[in-house]
PDB file of C-alpha atoms in Angstrom:
ATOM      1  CA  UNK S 185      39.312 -20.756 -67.108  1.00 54.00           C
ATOM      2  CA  UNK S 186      39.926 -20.888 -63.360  1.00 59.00           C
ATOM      3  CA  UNK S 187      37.690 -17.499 -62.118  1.00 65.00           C
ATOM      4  CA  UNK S 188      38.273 -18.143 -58.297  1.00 67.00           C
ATOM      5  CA  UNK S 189      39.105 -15.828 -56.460  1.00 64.00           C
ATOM      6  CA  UNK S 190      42.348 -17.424 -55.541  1.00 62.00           C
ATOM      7  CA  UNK S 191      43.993 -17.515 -58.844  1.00 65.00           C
ATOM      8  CA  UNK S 192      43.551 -13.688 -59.924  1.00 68.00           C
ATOM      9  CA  UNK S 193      46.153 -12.276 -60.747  1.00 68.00           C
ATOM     10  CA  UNK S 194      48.211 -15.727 -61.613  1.00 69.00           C
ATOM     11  CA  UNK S 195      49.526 -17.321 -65.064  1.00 71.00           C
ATOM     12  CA  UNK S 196      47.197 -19.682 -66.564  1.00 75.00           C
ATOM     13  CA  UNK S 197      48.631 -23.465 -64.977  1.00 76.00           C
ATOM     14  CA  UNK S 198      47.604 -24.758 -68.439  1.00 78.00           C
ATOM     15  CA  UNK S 199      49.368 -22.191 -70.195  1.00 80.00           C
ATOM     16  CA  UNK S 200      52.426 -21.311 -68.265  1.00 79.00           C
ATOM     17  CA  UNK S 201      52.610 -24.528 -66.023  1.00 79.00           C
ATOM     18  CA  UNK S 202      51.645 -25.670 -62.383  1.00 78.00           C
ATOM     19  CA  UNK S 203      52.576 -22.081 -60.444  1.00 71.00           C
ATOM     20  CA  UNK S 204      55.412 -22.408 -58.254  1.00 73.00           C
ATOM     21  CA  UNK S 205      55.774 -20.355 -54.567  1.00 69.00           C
ATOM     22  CA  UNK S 206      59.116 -22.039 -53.201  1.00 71.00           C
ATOM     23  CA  UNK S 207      61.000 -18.442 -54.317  1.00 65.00           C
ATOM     24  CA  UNK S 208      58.917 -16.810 -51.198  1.00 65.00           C
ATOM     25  CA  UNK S 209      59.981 -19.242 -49.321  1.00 66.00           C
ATOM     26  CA  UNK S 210      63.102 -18.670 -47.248  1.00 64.00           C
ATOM     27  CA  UNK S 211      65.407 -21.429 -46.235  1.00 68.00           C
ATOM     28  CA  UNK S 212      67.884 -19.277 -43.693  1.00 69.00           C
ATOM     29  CA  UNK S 213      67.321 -18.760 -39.889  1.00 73.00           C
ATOM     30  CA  UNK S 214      64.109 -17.208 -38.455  1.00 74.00           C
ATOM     31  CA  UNK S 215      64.650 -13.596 -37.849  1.00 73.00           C
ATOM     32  CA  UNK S 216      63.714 -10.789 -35.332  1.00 76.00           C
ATOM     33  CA  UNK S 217      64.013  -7.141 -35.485  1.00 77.00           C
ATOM     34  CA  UNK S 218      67.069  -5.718 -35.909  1.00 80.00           C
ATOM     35  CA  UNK S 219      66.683  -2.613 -35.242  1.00 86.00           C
ATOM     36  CA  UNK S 220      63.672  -0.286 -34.166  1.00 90.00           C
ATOM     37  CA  UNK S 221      62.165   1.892 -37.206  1.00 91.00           C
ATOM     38  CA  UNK S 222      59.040   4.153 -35.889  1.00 95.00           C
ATOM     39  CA  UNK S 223      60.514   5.147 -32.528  1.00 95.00           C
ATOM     40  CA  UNK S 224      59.467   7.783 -29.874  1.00 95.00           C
ATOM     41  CA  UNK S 225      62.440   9.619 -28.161  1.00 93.00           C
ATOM     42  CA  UNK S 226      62.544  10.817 -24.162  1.00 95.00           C
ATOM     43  CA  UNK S 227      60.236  10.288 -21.885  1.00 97.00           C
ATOM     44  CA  UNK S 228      61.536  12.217 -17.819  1.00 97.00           C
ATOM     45  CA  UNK S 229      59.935  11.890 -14.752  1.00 97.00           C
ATOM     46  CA  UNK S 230      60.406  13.302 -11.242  1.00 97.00           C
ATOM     47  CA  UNK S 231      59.186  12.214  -7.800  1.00 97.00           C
ATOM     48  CA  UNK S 232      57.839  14.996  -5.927  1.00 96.00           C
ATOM     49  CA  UNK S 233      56.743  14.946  -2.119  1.00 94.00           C
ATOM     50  CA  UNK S 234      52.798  13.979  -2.785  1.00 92.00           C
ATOM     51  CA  UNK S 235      53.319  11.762  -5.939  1.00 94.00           C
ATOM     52  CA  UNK S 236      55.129  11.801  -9.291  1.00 97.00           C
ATOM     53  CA  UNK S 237      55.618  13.901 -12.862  1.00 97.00           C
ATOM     54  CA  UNK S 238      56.042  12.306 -16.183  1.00 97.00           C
ATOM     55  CA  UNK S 239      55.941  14.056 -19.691  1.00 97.00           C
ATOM     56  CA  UNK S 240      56.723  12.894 -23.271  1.00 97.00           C
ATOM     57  CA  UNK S 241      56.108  14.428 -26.219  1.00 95.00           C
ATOM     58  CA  UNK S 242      54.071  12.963 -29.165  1.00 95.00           C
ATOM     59  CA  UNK S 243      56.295  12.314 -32.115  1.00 95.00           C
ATOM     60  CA  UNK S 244      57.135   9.296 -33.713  1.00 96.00           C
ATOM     61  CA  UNK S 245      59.975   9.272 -36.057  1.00 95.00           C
ATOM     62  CA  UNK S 246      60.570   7.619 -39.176  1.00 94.00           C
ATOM     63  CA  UNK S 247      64.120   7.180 -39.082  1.00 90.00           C
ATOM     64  CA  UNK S 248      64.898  10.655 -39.315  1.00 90.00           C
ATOM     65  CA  UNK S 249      61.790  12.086 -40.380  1.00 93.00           C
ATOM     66  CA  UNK S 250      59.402  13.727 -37.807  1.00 93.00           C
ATOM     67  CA  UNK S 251      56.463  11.415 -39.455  1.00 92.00           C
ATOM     68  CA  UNK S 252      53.375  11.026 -37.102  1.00 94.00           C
ATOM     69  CA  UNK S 253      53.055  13.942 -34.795  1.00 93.00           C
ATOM     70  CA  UNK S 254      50.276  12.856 -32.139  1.00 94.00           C
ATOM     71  CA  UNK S 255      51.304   9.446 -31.054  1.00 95.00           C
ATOM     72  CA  UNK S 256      50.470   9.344 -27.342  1.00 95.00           C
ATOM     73  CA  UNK S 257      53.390   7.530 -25.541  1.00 96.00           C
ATOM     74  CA  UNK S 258      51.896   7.946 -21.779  1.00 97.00           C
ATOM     75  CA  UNK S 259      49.446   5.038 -20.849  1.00 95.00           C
ATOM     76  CA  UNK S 260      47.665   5.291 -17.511  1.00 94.00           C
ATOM     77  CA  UNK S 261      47.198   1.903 -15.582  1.00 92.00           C
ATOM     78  CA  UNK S 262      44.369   1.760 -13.001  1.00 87.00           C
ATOM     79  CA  UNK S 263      43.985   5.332 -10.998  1.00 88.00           C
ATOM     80  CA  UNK S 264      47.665   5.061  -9.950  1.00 91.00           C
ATOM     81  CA  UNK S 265      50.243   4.174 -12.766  1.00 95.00           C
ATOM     82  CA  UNK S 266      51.746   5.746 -15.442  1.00 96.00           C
ATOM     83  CA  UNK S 267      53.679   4.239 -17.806  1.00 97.00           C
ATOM     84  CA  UNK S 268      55.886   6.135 -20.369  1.00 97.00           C
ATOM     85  CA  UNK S 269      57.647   4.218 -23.031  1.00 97.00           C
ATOM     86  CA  UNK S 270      60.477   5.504 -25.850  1.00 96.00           C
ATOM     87  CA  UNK S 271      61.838   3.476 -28.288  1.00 95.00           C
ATOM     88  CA  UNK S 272      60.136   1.506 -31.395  1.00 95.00           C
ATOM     89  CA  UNK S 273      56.466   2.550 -31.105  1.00 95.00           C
ATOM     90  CA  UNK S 274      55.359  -0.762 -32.550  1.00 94.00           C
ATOM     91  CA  UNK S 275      56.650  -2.814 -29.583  1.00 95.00           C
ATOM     92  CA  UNK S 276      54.635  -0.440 -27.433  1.00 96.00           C
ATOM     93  CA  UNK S 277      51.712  -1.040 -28.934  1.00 95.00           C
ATOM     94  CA  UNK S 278      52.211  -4.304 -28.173  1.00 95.00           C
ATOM     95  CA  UNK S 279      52.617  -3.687 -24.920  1.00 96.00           C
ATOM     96  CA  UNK S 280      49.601  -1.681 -24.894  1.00 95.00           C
ATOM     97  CA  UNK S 281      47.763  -4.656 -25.799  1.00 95.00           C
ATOM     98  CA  UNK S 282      49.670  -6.589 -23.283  1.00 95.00           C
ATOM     99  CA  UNK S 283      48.193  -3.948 -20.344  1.00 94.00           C
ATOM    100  CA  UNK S 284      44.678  -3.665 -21.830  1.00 93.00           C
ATOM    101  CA  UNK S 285      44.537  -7.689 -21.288  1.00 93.00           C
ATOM    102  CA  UNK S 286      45.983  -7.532 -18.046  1.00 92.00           C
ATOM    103  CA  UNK S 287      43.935  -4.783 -16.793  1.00 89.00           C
ATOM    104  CA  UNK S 288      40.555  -6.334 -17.718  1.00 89.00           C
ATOM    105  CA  UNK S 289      41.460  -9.261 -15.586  1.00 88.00           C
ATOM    106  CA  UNK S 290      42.406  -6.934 -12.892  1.00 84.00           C
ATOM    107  CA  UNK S 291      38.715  -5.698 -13.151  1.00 81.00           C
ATOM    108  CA  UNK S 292      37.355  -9.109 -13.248  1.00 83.00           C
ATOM    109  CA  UNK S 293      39.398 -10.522 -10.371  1.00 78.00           C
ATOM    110  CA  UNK S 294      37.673 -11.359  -7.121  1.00 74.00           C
ATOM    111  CA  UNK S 295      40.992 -10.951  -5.050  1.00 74.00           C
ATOM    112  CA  UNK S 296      40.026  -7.235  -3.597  1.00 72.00           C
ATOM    113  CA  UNK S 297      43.393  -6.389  -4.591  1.00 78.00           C
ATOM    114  CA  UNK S 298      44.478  -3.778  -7.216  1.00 83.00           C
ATOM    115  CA  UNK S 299      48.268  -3.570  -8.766  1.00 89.00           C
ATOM    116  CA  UNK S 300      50.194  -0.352  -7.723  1.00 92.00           C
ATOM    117  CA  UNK S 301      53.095   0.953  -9.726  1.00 94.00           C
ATOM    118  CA  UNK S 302      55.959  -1.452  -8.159  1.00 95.00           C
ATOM    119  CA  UNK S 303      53.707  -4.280  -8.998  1.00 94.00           C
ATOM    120  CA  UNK S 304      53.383  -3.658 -12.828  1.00 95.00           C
ATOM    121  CA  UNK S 305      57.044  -2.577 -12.868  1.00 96.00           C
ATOM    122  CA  UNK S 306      57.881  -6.440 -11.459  1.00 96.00           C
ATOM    123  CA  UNK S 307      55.466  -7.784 -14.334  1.00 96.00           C
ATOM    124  CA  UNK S 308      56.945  -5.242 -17.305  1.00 97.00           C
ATOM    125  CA  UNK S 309      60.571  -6.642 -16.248  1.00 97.00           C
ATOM    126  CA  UNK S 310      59.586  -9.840 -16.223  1.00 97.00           C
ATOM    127  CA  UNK S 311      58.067  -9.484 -20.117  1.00 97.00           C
ATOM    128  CA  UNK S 312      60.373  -7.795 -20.975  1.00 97.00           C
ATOM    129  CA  UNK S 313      63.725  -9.950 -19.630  1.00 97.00           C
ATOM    130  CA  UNK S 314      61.597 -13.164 -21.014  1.00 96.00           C
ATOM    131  CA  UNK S 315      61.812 -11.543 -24.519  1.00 95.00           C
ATOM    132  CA  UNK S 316      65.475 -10.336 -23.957  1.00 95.00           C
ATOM    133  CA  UNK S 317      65.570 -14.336 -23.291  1.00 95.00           C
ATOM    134  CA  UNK S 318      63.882 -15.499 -26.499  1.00 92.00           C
ATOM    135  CA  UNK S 319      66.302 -13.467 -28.360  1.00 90.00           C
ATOM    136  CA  UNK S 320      63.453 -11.495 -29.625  1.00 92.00           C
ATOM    137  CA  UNK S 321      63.754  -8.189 -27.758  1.00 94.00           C
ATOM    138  CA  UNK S 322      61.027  -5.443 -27.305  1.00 95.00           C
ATOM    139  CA  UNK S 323      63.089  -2.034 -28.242  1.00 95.00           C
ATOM    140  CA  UNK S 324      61.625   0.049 -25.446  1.00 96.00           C
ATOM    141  CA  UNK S 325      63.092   1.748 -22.374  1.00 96.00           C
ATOM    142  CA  UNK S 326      59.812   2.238 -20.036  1.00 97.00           C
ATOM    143  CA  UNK S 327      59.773   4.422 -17.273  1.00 97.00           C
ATOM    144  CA  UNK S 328      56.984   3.168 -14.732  1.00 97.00           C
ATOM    145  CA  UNK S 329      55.633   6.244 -12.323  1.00 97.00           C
ATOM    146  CA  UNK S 330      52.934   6.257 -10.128  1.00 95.00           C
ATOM    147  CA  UNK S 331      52.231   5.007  -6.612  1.00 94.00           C
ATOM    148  CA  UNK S 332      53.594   2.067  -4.701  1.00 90.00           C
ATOM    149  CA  UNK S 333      53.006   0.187  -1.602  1.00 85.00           C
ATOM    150  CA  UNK S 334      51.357   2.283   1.393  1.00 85.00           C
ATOM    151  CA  UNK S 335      50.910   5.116  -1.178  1.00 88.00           C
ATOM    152  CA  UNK S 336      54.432   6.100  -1.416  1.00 93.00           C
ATOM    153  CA  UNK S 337      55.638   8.160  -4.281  1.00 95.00           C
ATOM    154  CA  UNK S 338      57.277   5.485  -6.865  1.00 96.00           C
ATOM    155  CA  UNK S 339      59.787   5.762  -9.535  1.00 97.00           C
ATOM    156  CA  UNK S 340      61.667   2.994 -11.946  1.00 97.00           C
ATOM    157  CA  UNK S 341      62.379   1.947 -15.364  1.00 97.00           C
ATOM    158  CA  UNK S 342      63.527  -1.274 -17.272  1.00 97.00           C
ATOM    159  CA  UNK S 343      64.638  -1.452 -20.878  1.00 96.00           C
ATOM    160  CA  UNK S 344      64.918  -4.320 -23.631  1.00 95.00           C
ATOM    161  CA  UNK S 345      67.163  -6.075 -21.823  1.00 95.00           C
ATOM    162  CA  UNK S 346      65.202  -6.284 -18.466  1.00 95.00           C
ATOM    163  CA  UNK S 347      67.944  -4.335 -16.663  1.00 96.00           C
ATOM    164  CA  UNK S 348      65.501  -2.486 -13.640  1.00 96.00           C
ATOM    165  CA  UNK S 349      66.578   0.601 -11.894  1.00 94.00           C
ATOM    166  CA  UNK S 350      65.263   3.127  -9.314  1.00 95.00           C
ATOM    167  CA  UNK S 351      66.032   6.702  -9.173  1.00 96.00           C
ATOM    168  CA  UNK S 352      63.917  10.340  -7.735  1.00 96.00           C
ATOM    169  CA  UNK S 353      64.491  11.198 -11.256  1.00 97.00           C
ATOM    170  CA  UNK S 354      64.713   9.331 -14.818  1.00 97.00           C
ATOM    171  CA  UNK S 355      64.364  10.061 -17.990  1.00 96.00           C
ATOM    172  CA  UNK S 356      65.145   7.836 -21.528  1.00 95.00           C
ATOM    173  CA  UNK S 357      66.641   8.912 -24.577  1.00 92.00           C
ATOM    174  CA  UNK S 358      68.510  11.966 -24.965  1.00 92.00           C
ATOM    175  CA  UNK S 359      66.751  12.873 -21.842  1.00 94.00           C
ATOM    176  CA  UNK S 360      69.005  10.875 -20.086  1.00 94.00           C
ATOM    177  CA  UNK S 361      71.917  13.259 -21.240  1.00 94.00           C
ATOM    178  CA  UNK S 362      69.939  16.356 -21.381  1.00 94.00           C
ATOM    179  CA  UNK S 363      67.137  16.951 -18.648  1.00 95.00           C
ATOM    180  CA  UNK S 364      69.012  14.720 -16.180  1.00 96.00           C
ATOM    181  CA  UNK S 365      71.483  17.497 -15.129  1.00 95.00           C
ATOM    182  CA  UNK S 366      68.368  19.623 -14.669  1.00 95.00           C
ATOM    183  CA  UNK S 367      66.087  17.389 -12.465  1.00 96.00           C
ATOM    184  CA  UNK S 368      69.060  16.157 -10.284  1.00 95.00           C
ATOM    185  CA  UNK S 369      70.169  19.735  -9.530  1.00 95.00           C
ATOM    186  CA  UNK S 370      66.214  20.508  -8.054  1.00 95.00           C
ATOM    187  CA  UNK S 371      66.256  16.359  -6.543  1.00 95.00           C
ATOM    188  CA  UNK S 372      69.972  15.453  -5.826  1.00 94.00           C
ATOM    189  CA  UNK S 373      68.955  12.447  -3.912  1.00 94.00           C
ATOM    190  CA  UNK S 374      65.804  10.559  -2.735  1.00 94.00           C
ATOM    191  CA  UNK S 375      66.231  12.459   1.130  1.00 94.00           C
ATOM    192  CA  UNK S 376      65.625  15.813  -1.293  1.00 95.00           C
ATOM    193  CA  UNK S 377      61.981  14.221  -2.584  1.00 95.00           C
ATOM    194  CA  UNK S 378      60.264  15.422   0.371  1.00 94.00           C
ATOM    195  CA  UNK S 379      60.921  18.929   0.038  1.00 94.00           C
ATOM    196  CA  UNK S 380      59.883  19.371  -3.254  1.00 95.00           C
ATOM    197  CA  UNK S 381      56.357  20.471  -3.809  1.00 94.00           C
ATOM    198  CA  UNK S 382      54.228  19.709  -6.959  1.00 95.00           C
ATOM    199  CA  UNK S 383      54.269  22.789  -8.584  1.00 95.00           C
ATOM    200  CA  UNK S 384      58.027  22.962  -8.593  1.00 96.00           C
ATOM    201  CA  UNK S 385      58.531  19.521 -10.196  1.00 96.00           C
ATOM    202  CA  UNK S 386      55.833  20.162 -12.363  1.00 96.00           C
ATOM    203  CA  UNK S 387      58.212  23.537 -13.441  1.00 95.00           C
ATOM    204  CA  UNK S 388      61.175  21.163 -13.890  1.00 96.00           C
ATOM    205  CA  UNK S 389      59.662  18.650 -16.296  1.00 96.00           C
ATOM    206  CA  UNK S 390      58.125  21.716 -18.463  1.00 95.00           C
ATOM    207  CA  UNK S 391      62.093  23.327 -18.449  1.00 95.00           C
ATOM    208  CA  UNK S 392      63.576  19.793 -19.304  1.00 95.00           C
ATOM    209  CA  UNK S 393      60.614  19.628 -22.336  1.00 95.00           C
ATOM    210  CA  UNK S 394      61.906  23.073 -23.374  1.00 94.00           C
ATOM    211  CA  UNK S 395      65.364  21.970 -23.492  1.00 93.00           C
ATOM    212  CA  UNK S 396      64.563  18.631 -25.538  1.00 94.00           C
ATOM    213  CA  UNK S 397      63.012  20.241 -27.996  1.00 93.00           C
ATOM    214  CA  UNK S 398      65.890  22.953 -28.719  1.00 90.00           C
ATOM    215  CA  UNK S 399      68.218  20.131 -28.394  1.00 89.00           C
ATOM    216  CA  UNK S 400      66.511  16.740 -29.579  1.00 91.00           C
ATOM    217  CA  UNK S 401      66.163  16.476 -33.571  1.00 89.00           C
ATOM    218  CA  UNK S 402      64.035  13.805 -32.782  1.00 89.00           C
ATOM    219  CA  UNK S 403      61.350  15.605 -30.401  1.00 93.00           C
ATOM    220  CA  UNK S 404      58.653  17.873 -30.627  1.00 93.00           C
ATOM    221  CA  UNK S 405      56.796  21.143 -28.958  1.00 92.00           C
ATOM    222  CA  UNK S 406      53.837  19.362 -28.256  1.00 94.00           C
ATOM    223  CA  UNK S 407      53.876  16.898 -25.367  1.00 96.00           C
ATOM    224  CA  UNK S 408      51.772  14.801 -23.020  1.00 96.00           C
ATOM    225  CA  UNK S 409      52.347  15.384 -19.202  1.00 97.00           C
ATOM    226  CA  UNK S 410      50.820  13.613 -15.915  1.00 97.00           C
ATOM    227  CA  UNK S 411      50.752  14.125 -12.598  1.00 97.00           C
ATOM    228  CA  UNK S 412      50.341  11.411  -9.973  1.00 96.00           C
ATOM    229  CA  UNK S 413      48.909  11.835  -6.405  1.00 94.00           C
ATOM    230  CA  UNK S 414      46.888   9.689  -4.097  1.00 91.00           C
ATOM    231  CA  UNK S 415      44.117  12.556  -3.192  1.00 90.00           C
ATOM    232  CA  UNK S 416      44.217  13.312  -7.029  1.00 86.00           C
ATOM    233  CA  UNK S 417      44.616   9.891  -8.440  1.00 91.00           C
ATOM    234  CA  UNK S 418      46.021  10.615 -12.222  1.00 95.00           C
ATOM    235  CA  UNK S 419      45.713  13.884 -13.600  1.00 94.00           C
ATOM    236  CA  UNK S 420      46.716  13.307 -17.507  1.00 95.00           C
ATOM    237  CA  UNK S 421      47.023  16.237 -20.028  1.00 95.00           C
ATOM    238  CA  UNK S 422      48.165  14.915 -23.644  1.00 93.00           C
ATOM    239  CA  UNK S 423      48.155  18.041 -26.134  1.00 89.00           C
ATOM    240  CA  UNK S 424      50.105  20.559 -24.185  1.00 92.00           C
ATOM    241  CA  UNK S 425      52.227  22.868 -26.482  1.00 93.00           C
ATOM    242  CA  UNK S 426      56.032  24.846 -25.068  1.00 91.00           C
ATOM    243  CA  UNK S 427      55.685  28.314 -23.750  1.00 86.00           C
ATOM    244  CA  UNK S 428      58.061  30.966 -23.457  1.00 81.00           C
ATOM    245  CA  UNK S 429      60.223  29.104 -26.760  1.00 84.00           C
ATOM    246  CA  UNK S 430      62.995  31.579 -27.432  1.00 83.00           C
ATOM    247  CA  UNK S 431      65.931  31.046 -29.623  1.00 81.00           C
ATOM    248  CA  UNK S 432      68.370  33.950 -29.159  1.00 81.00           C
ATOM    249  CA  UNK S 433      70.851  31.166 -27.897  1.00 75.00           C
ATOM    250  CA  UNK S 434      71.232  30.223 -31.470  1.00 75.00           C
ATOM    251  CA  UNK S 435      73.197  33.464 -32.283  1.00 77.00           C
ATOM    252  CA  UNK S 436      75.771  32.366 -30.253  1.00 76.00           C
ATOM    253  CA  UNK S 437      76.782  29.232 -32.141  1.00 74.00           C
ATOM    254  CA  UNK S 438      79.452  29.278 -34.136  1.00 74.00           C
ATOM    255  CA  UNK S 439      81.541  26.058 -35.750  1.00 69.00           C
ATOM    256  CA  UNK S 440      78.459  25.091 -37.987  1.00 62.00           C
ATOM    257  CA  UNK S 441      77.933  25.842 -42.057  1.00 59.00           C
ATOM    258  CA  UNK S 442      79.326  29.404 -42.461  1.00 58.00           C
ATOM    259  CA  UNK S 443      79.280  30.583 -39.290  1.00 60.00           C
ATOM    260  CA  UNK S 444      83.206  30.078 -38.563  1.00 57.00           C
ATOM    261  CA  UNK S 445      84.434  32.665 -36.397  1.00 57.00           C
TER     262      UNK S 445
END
């Protein structure tokens, strides 16, 4: 009797014949994923005279159920970068590893030079266009926020495609229908960034968090928030709960179950 490890759990070859694997085999095209299946909903973000404000909460959905509840979606990069990624959670931890690579070579490199926040948005569209390329798409809209060149407040996102875009104000998600509105009625345009203090966009991302989460099946009341300046470098607060939550609004509705009229 054959007591290797290996053959535990299979039929006897001298009872039952020589075992056969070719049924695991599979002889139709190699395939990638076709959909996301853990995935993290908005991330928004405002620029603000000084520096930047991002915030996303920390569920990760199953489908439709609200599975893991403390999955951190901001990553900081260096003392000036933030980046905030929705979408399928297991692409962005493979991202993550991605960073944590590229940042330890950073640290080793005798250039003198550091990446700012333009610089790692230039590498993240590259990474991810090449994968767009390869037919093998990372499901992830990032929004990169942080500092660029000569300290200037910086802004952008790219998604699985490798599409790039700038804006004073982004968000992913159903953000991008929901807390837009808000942040571009405080920041209509980029000339508007430079009268907006901290504390105020600081305000707006909390509101747009608010709304979310009374709006967004998908999100949650607990969130992860960071501000970005150059005197304060990355100020990063990851278990912040909603204040003020109040529901009266919901009285209103009508046109759902037996609320008719």
């Amino acid at each position: 009797m054959n007591h290797l490890p290996q053959a535990w759990g299979r039929p006897r070859d001298d009872i039952y014949g020589a075992y056969d694997p070719s049924y695991l085999q599979s002889s139709g095209p190699r395939q990638h994923t076709q959909q996301p299946i853990v995935t993290g909903t908005s991330v928004v973000a405002v620029k603000f005279k000084e520096g930047v404000v991002i915030a996303a909460d920390n569920l990760a959905s199953y489908g439709s159920l609200a599975r893991f509840t403390d999955v951190k979606r901001l990553r900081p990069f260096n003392s000036t970068t933030i980046i905030g990624t929705g979408g399928d959670v297991s692409d962005m931890q493979y991202l993550d590893r991605l960073l944590n690579s590229l940042d330890v070579k950073e640290n080793y490199a005798s250039s003198g030079h550091s990446l700012n926040a333009k610089n790692l948005h230039t590498y993240l569209a590259k990474v991810l266009y090449k994968r767009r390329s390869d037919f093998n798409p990372l499901w992830n809209q990032i929004l990169v926020a942080g500092l660029g060149g000569y300290d200037k407040p910086f802004l952008s996102s790219v998604d699985l495609l490798g599409t790039t875009f700038s804006a004073p104000t982004m968000a992913t998600g159903f953000g991008a229908h929901l807390a837009q509105p808000i942040l571009r009625r405080l920041v209509p345009d980029e000339a508007a960034v430079e009268g907006i203090s901290k504390e105020q966009a600081i305000e707006a991302v909390k509101e747009c968090m608010k709304v979310l989460f009374y709006r967004d099946a998908r999100s949650l009341d607990k969130y992860s928030i960071a501000v970005v300046t150059k005197e304060g470098g990355i100020d990063l607060k990851e278990d912040e709960k909603l204040e003020g939550q109040s529901w009266a609004f919901a009285e209103g509705i009508r046109g759902y179950g037996t609320q008719v009229n």
